[in-house]
Short mmCIF file of C-alpha atoms and ligand atoms in Angstrom, two decimals:
data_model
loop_
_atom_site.label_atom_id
_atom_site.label_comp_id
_atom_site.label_asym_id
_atom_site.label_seq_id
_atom_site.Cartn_x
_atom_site.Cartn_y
_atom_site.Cartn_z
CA UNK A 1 -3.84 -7.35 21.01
CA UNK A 2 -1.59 -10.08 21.24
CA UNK A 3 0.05 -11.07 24.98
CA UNK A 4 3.30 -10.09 24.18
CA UNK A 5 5.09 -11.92 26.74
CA UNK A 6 3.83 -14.81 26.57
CA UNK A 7 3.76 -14.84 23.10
CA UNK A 8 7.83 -14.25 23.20
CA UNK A 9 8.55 -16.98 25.63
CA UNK A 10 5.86 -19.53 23.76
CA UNK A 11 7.43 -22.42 21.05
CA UNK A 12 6.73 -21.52 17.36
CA UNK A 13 3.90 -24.12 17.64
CA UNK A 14 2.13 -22.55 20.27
CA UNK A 15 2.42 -19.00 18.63
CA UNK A 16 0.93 -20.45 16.05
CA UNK A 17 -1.79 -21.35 18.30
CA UNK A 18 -1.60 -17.58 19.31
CA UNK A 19 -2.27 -16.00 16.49
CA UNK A 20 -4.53 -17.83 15.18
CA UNK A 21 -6.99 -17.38 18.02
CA UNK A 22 -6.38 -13.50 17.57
CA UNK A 23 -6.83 -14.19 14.26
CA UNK A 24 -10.64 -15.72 15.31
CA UNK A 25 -11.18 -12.38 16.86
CA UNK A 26 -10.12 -10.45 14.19
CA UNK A 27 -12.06 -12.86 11.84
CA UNK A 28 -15.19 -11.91 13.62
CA UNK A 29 -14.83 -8.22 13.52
CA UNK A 30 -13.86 -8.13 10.05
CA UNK A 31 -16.25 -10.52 8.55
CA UNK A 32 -19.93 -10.15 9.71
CA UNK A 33 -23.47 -9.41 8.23
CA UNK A 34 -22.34 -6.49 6.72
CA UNK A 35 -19.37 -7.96 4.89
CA UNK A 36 -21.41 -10.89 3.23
CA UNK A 37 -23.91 -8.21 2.18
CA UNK A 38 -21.80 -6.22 0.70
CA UNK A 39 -20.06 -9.14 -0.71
CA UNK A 40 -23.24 -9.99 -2.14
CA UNK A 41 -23.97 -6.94 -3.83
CA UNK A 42 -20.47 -5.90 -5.14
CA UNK A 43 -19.78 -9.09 -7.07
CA UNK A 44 -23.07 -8.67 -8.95
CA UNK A 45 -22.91 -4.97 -9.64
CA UNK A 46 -22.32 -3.93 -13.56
CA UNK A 47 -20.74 -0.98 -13.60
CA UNK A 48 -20.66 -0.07 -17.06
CA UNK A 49 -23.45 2.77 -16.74
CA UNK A 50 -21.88 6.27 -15.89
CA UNK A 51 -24.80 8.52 -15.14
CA UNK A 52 -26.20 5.63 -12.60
CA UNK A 53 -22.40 5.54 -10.73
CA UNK A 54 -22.81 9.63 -10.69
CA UNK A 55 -26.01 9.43 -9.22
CA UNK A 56 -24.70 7.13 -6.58
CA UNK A 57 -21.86 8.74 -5.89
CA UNK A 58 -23.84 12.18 -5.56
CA UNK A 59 -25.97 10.17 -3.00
CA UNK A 60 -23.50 9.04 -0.41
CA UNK A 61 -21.38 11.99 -0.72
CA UNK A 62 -24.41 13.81 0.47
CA UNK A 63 -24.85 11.20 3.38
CA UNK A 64 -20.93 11.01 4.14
CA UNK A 65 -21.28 15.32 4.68
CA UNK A 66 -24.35 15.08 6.30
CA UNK A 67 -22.92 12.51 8.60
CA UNK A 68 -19.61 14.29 9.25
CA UNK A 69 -21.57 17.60 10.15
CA UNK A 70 -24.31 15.92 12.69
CA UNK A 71 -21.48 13.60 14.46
CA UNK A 72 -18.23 15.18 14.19
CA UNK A 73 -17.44 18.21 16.05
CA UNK A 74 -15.15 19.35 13.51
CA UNK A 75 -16.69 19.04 10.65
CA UNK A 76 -19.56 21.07 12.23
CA UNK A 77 -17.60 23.67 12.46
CA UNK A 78 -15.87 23.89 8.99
CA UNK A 79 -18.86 22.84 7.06
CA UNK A 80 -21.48 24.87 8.71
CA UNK A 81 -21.98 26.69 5.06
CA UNK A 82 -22.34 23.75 3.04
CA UNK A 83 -25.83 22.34 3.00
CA UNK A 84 -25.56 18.45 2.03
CA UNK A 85 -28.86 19.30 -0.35
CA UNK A 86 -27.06 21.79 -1.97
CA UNK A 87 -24.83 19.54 -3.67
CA UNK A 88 -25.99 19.05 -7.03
CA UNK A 89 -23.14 17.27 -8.81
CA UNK A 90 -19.97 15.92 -7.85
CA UNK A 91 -17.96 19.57 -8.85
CA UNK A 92 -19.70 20.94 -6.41
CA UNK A 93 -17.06 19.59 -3.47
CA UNK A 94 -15.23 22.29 -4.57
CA UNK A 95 -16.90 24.76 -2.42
CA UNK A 96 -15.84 22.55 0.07
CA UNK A 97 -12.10 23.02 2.20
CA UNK A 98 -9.70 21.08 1.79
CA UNK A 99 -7.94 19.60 4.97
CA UNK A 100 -4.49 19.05 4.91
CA UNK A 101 -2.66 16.16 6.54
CA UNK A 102 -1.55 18.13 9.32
CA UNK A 103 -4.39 19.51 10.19
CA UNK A 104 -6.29 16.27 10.61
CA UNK A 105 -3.35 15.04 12.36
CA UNK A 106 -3.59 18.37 14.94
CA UNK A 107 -7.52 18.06 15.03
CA UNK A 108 -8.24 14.30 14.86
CA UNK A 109 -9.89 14.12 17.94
CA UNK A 110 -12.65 16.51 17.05
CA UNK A 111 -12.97 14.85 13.45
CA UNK A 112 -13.42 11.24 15.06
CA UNK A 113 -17.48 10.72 15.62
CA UNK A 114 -17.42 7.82 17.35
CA UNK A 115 -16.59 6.68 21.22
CA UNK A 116 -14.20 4.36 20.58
CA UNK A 117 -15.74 1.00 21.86
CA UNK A 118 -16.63 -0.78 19.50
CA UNK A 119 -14.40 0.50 16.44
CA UNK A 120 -11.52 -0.28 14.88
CA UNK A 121 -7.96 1.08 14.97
CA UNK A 122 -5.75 1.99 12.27
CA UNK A 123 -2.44 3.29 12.26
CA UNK A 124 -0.82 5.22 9.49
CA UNK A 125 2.81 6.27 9.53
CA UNK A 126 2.75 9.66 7.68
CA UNK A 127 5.27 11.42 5.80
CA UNK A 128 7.22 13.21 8.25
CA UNK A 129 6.95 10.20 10.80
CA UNK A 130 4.20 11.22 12.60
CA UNK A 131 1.69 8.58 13.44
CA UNK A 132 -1.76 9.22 13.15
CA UNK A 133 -4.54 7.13 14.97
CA UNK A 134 -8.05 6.79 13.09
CA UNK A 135 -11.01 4.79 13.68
CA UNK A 136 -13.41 2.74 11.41
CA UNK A 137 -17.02 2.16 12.32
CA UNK A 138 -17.64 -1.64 11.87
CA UNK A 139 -19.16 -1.00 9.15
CA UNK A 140 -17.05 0.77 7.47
CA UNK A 141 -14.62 -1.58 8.00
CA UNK A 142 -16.46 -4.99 6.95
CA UNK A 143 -17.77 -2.94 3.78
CA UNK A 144 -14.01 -2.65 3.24
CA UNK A 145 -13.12 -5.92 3.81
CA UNK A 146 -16.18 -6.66 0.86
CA UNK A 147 -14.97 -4.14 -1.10
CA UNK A 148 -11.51 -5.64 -1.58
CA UNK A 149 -12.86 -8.96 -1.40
CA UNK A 150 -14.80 -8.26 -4.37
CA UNK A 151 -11.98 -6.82 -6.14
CA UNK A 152 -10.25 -9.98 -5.58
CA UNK A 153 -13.07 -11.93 -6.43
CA UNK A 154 -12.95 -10.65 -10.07
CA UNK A 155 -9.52 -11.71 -10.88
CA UNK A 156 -10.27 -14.38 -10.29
CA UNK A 157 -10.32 -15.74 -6.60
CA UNK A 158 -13.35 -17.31 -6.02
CA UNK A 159 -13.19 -18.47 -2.11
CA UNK A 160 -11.38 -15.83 -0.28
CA UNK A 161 -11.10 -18.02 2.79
CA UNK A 162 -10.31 -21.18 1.12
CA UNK A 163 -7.75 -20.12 -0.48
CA UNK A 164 -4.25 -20.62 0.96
CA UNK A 165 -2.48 -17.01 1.07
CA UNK A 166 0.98 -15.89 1.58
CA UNK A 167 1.21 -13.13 3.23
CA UNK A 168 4.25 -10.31 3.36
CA UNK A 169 3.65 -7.29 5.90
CA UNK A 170 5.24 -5.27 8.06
CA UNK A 171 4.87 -7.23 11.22
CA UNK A 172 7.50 -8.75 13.45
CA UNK A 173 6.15 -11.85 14.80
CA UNK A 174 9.31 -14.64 13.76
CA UNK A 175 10.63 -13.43 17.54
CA UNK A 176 10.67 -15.11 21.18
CA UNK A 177 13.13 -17.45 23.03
CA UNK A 178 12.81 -20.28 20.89
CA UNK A 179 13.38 -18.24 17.35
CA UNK A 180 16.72 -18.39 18.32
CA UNK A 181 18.64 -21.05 16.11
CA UNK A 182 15.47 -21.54 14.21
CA UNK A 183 14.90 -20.84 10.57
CA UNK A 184 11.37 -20.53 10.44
CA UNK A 185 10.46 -17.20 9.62
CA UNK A 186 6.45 -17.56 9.04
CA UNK A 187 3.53 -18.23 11.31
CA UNK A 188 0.19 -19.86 10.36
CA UNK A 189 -2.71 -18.08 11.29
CA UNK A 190 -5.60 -21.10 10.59
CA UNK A 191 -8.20 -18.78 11.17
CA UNK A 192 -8.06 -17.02 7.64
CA UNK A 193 -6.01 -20.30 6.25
CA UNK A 194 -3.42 -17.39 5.98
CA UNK A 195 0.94 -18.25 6.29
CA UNK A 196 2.37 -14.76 7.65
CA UNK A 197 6.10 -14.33 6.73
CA UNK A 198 7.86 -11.82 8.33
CA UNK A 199 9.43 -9.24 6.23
CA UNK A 200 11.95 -8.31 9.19
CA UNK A 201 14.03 -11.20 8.36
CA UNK A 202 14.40 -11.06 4.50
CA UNK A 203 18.36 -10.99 4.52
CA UNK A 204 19.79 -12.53 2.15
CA UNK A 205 21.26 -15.38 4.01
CA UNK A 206 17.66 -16.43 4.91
CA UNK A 207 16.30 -16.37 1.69
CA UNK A 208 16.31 -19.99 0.92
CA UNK A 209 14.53 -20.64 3.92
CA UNK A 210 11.70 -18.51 2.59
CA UNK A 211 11.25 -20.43 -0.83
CA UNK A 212 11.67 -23.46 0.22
CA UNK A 213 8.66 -23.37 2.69
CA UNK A 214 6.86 -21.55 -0.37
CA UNK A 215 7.71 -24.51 -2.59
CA UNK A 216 6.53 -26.51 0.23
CA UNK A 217 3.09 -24.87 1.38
CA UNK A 218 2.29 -23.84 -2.25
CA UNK A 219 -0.05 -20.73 -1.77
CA UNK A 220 -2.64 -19.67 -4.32
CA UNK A 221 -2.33 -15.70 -3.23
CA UNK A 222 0.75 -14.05 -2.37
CA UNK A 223 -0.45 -10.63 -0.51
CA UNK A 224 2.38 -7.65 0.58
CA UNK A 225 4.66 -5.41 0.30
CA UNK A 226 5.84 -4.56 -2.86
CA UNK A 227 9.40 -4.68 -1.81
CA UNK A 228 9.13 -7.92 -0.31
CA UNK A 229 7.73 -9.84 -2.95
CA UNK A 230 10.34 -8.16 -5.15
CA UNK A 231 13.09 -9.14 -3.12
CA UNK A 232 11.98 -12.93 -3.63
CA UNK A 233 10.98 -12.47 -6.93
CA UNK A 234 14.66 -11.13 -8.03
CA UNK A 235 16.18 -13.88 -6.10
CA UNK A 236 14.53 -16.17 -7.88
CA UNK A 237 15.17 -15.33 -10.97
CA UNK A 238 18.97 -14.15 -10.16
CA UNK A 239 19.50 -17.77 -9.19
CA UNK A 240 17.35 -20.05 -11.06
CA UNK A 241 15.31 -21.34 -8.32
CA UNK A 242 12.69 -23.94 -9.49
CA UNK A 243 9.13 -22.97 -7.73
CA UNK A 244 7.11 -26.06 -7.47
CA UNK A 245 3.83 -23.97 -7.70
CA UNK A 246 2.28 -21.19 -9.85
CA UNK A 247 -0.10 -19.11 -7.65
CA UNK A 248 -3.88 -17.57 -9.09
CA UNK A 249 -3.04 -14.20 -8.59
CA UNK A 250 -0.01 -11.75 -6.64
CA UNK A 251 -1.69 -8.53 -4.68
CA UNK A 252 0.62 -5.79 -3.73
CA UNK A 253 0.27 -3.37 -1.16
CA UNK A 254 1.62 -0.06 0.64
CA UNK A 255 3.82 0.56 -1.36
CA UNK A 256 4.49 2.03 -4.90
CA UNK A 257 4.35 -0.47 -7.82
CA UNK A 258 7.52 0.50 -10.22
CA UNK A 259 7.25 -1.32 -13.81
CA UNK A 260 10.47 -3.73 -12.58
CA UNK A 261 8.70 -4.66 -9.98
CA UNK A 262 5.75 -6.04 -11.83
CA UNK A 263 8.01 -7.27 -14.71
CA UNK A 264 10.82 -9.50 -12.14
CA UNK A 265 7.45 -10.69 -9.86
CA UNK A 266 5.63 -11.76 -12.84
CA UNK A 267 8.31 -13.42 -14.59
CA UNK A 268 9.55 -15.21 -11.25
CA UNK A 269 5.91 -16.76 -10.32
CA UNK A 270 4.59 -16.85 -13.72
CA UNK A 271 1.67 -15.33 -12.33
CA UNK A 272 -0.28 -11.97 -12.75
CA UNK A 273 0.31 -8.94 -10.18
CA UNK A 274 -2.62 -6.88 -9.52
CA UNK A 275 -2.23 -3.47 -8.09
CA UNK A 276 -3.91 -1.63 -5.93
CA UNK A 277 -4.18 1.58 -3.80
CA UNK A 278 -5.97 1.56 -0.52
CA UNK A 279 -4.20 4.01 2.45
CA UNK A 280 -4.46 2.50 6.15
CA UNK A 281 -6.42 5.75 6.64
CA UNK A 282 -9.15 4.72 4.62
CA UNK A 283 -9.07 6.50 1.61
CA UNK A 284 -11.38 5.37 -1.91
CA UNK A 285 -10.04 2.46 -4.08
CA UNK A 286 -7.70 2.12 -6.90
CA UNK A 287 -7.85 -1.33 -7.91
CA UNK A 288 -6.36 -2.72 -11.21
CA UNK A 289 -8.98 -4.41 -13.57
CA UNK A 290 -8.46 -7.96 -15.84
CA UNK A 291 -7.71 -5.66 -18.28
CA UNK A 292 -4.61 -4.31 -16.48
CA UNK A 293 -6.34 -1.05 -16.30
CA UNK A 294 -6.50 1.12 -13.07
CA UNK A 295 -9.81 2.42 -12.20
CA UNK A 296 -10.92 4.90 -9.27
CA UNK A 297 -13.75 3.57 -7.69
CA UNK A 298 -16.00 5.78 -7.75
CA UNK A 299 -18.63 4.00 -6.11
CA UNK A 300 -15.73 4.11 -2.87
CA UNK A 301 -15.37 7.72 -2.75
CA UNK A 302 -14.47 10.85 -4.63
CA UNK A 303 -10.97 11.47 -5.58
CA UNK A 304 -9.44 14.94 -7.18
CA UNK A 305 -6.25 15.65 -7.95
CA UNK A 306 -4.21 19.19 -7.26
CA UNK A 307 -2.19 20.73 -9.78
CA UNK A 308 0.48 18.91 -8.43
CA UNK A 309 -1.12 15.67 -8.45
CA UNK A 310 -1.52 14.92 -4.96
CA UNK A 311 -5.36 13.15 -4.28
CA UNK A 312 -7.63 15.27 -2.41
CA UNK A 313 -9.85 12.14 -0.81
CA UNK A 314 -13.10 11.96 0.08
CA UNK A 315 -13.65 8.52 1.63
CA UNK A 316 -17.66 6.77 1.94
CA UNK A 317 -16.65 4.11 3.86
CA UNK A 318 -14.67 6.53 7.19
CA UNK A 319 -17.82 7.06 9.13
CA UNK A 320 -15.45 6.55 12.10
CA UNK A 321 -13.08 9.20 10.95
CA UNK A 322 -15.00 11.53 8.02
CA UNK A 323 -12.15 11.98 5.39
CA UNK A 324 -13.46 15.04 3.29
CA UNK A 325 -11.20 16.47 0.75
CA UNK A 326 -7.90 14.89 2.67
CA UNK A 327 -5.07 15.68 1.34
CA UNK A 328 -3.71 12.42 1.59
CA UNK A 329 0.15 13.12 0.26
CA UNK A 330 0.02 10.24 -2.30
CA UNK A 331 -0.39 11.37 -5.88
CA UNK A 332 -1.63 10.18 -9.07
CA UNK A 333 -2.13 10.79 -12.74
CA UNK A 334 -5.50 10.24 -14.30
CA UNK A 335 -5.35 8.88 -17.98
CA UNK A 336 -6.01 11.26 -20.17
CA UNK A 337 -9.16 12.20 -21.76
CA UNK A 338 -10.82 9.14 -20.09
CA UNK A 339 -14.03 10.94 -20.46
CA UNK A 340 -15.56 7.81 -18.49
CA UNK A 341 -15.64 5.68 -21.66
CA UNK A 342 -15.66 1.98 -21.12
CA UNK A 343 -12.90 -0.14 -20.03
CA UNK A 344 -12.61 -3.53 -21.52
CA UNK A 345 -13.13 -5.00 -17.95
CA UNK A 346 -17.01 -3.37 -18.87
CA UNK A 347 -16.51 -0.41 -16.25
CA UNK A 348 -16.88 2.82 -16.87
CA UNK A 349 -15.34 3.49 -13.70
CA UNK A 350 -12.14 6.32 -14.87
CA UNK A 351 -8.86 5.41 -15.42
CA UNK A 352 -5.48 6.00 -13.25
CA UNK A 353 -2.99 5.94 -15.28
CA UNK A 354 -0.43 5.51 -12.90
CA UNK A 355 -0.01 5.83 -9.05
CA UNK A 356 2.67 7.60 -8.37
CA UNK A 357 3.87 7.59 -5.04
CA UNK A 358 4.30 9.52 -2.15
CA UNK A 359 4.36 13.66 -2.58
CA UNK A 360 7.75 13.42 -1.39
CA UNK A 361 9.14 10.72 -3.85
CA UNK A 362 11.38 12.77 -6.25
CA UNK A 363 14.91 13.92 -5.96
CA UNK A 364 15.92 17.64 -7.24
CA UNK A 365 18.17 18.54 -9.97
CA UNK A 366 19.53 22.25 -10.19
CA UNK A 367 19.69 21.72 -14.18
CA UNK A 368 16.23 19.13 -14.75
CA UNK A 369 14.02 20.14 -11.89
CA UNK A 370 12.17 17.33 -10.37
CA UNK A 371 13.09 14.02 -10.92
CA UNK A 372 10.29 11.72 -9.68
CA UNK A 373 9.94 7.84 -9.04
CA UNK A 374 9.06 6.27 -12.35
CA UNK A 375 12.14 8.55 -13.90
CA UNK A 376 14.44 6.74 -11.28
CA UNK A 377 12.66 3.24 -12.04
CA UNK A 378 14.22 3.54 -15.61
CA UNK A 379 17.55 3.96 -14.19
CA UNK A 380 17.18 0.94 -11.69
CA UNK A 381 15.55 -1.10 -14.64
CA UNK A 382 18.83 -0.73 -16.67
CA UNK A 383 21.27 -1.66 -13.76
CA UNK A 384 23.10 -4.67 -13.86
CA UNK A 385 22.71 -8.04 -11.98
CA UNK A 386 25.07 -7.53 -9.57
CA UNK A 387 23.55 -5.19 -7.79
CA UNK A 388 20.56 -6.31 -5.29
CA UNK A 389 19.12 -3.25 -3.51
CA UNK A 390 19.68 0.78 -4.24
CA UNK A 391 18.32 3.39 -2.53
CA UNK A 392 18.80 7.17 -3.64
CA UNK A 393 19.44 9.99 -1.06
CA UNK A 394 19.69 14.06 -1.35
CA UNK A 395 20.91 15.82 1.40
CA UNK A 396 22.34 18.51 -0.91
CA UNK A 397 21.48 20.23 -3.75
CA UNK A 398 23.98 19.18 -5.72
CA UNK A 399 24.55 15.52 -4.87
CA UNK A 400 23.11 12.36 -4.35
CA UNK A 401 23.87 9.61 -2.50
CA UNK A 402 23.84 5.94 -4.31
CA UNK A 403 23.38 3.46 -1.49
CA UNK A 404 23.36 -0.49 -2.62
CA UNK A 405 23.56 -3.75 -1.23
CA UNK A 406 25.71 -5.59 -4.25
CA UNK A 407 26.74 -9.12 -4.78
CA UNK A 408 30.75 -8.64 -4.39
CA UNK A 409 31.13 -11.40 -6.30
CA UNK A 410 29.92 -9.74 -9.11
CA UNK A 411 30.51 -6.30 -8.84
CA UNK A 412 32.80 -4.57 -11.25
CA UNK A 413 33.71 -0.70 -11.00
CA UNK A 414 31.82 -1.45 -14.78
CA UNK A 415 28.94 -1.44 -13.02
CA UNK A 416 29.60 1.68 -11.18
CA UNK A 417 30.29 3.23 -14.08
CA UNK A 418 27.14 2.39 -15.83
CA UNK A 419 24.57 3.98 -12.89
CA UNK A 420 26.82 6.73 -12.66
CA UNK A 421 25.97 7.50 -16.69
CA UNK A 422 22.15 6.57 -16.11
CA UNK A 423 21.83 9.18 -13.08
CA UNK A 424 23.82 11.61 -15.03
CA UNK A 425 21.67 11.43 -17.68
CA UNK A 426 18.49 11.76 -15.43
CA UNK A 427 20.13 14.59 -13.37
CA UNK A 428 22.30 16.97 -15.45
CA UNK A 429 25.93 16.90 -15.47
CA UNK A 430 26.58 19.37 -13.09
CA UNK A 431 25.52 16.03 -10.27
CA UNK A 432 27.80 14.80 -7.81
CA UNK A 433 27.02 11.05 -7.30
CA UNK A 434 28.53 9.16 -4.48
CA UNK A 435 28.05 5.86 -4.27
CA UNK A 436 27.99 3.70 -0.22
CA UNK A 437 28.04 0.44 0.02
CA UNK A 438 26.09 -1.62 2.56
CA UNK A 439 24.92 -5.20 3.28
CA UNK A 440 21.29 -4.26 3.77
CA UNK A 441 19.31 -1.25 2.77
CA UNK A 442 17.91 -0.73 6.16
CA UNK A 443 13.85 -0.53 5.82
CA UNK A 444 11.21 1.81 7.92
CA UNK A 445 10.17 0.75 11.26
CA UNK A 446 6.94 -0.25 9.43
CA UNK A 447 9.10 -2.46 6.98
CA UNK A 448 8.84 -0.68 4.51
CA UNK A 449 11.17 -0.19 1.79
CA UNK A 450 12.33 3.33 0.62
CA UNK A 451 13.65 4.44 -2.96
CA UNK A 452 13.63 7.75 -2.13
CA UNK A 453 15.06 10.23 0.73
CA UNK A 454 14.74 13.15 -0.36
CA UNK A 455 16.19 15.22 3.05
CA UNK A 456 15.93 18.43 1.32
CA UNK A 457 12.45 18.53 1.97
CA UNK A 458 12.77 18.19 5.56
CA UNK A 459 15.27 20.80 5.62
CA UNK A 460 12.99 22.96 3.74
CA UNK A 461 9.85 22.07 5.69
CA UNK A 462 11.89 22.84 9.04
CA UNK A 463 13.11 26.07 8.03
ZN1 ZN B 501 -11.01 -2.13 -16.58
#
């Protein structure tokens, strides 16, 4: 890891420096004999013909269970019954148990198979705030890296590492003595040609900072969070900011892709966003096609779906840290009647027809039940202008809480007015609504952003 102290009492320049010779090291790990393989082999693949993908699939499930049972103490234990051999098609998982999220989290040091030299960390934040700790093989990892590489590859970027990127995560590195008084809120990592912006300091005030150095270092990928890239992309537009460059293609990350977002980051850099699902756990691939399709990959693992709709993930690249039907907490909804017929993209790979967010991404209505993400995305689609950042909260039953970040300039009690019908209409009339004003919807410690709060849940999982 980085020297923190040093790093904090280094000039931006030198940071630079800093991370960039992490970023060698990271390079190296990341990008080895096994990624360019893999590389290789996953830009040539067709993947139009479904019995050969089943067969596959069949194959290093069988390998991933035999793995888990011979290396993971664990998995020894809860899979003594199952005989990899015995698997004869992919339905057959279901004799298999399903391991919820807090049981890995209680357990994870029997499910890990590796010592941990040589592997590599990942951190996931969890639901309930928890952090979990898994490991990657490095092979699991640099098939990863292909994997997504690969992805990218087909829409269209043809020299990952060439390619200038943008890049919009949850990391706080625009800190030290000399940030002070200084409006630079990126570092340059020349290792992976790669600007990192920090999403930490995306306040309003400091926006203009952040497209002007766009407009300046004109990158070909913009890679993040969702929110993040938002957040520009509606400030662009809300002001009529000229960008001086278009890039190839926008990637989007961690968190939950609402239609608005696509429609204001599309619009904004005239460029196409391409979705994707891939948990810091490790979880199988959703990645969205030329065709604007979503596909699971099933050559990346096995993914169900519980009457609820929550994914129930079986993972063939966590040889570190065997995910077996994981409940992973995120859920999805397959397109109907898919029956594996061919995309236009030419894979035959099944269709998600939308990803839908955390488990714990609705709100609760008395009157209308559930009232999940994409129902409240229709309500933020319609709001007006004024109004910059909202965030819904339920601590009771019967009420929500409307937080925004508005432009006072702008704001009218019209306005109010207007969400105040939209939520009514989503929630029953029998809603109380109040609505808080604040300069900043505050984000996660991970950056992230939040739509949602839904604190009912917590009460109820408490109790
Ligand atoms: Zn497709």
């Amino acid at each position: 890891m980085l020297n923190e102290s040093i790093y904090n009492i280094s000039p931006i320049l030198f940071q630079n420096f800093i991370i960039s010779t992490y970023g060698k090291k990271v390079f190296k790990q990341r990008y080895g004999d096994v990624y360019y393989h893999f590389f290789e082999e996953y830009i040539k693949e067709e993947k139009s013909n479904i019995a050969k993908e089943k067969e596959n699939q069949l194959i290093e499930l069988r390998s991933l269970i035999e793995h888990a049972k011979k290396y993971s103490p664990y998995y020894a234990s809860t899979l003594k019954n199952i005989e990899a051999i015995k698997i004869k098609n992919i339905d057959d998982i279901k004799k298999i148990p399903i391991i919820e999220k807090e049981e890995l989290r209680q357990n994870i040091k029997s499910i890990y198979t590796t010592a941990n030299r040589n592997t590599i960390k990942s951190f996931t934040g969890g639901t309930t705030g928890k952090s979990l700790e898994v490991y990657f093989t490095q092979n699991d990892f640099q098939k990863r890296m292909a994997y997504l590489d690969s992805f990218k590859y087909k829409c269209g970027i043809n020299n990952i590492f060439l390619s200038k990127k943008a890049t919009f995560s949850g990391r706080s590195f625009a800190k030290g003595f000399f940030q002070k008084n200084s409006n630079i809120y990126w570092r340059f990592n020349s290792a992976y040609n790669q600007r990192l912006y920090s999403t930490f300091d995306m306040q309003e005030e400091n926006l203009r900072y952040y497209i002007s150095d766009l407009n300046d270092y004109k990158p070909e990928i913009i890679n993040g969070f969702v929110s993040a890239i938002y957040q520009l992309a509606k400030y662009v537009l809300d002001n009529n900011i000229n960008l001086v460059f278009t890039p190839k293609a926008i990637f989007t990350t961690s968190e939950t892709l609402l239609s608005f977002h696509r429609d204001a980051i599309q619009s904004a850099f005239s460029c196409k966003v391409f979705n994707q699902y891939a948990s810091a756990e490790g979880a199988p691939f959703i990645t969205e096609c030329v065709a604007g399709k979503l596909h699971y990959r099933m050559d990346t693992g096995v993914i169900e779906t519980n009457e609820t709709g929550e994914m129930l993930v079986t993972s063939f690249t966590t040889y570190g840290t065997p995910l077996i039907r994981y409940n992973i907490g995120d859920r999805i909804t397959f397109a109907k009647n898919d029956g594996y017929s061919l995309c236009e993209c030419g894979s035959c790979h099944p269709i998600v027809e939308s990803i839908d967010g955390r488990a714990v991404d609705y709100l609760f209505s008395p009157e209308k039940g559930k009232v999940s993400l994409s129902h409240l995305a229709d309500v933020i689609k319609g709001i007006p202008n004024s109004i910059k950042e909202v965030q819904f909260i339920q601590n009771n039953i019967d009420e929500i809480e409307i937080h925004l970040n508005v432009d006072k300039k702008q704001y009218t009690a019209q306005d109010e007015k207007k969400i105040i019908e939209s939520m009514t209409y989503r929630f029953g009339r029998n809603m109380f609504f109040t609505i808080k004003l604040a300069d900043r919807i505050e984000r996660t410690r991970g950056g992230k952003f939040v739509l949602i709060k839904n604190n009912l849940i917590k009460i109820i999982e408490k109790s």
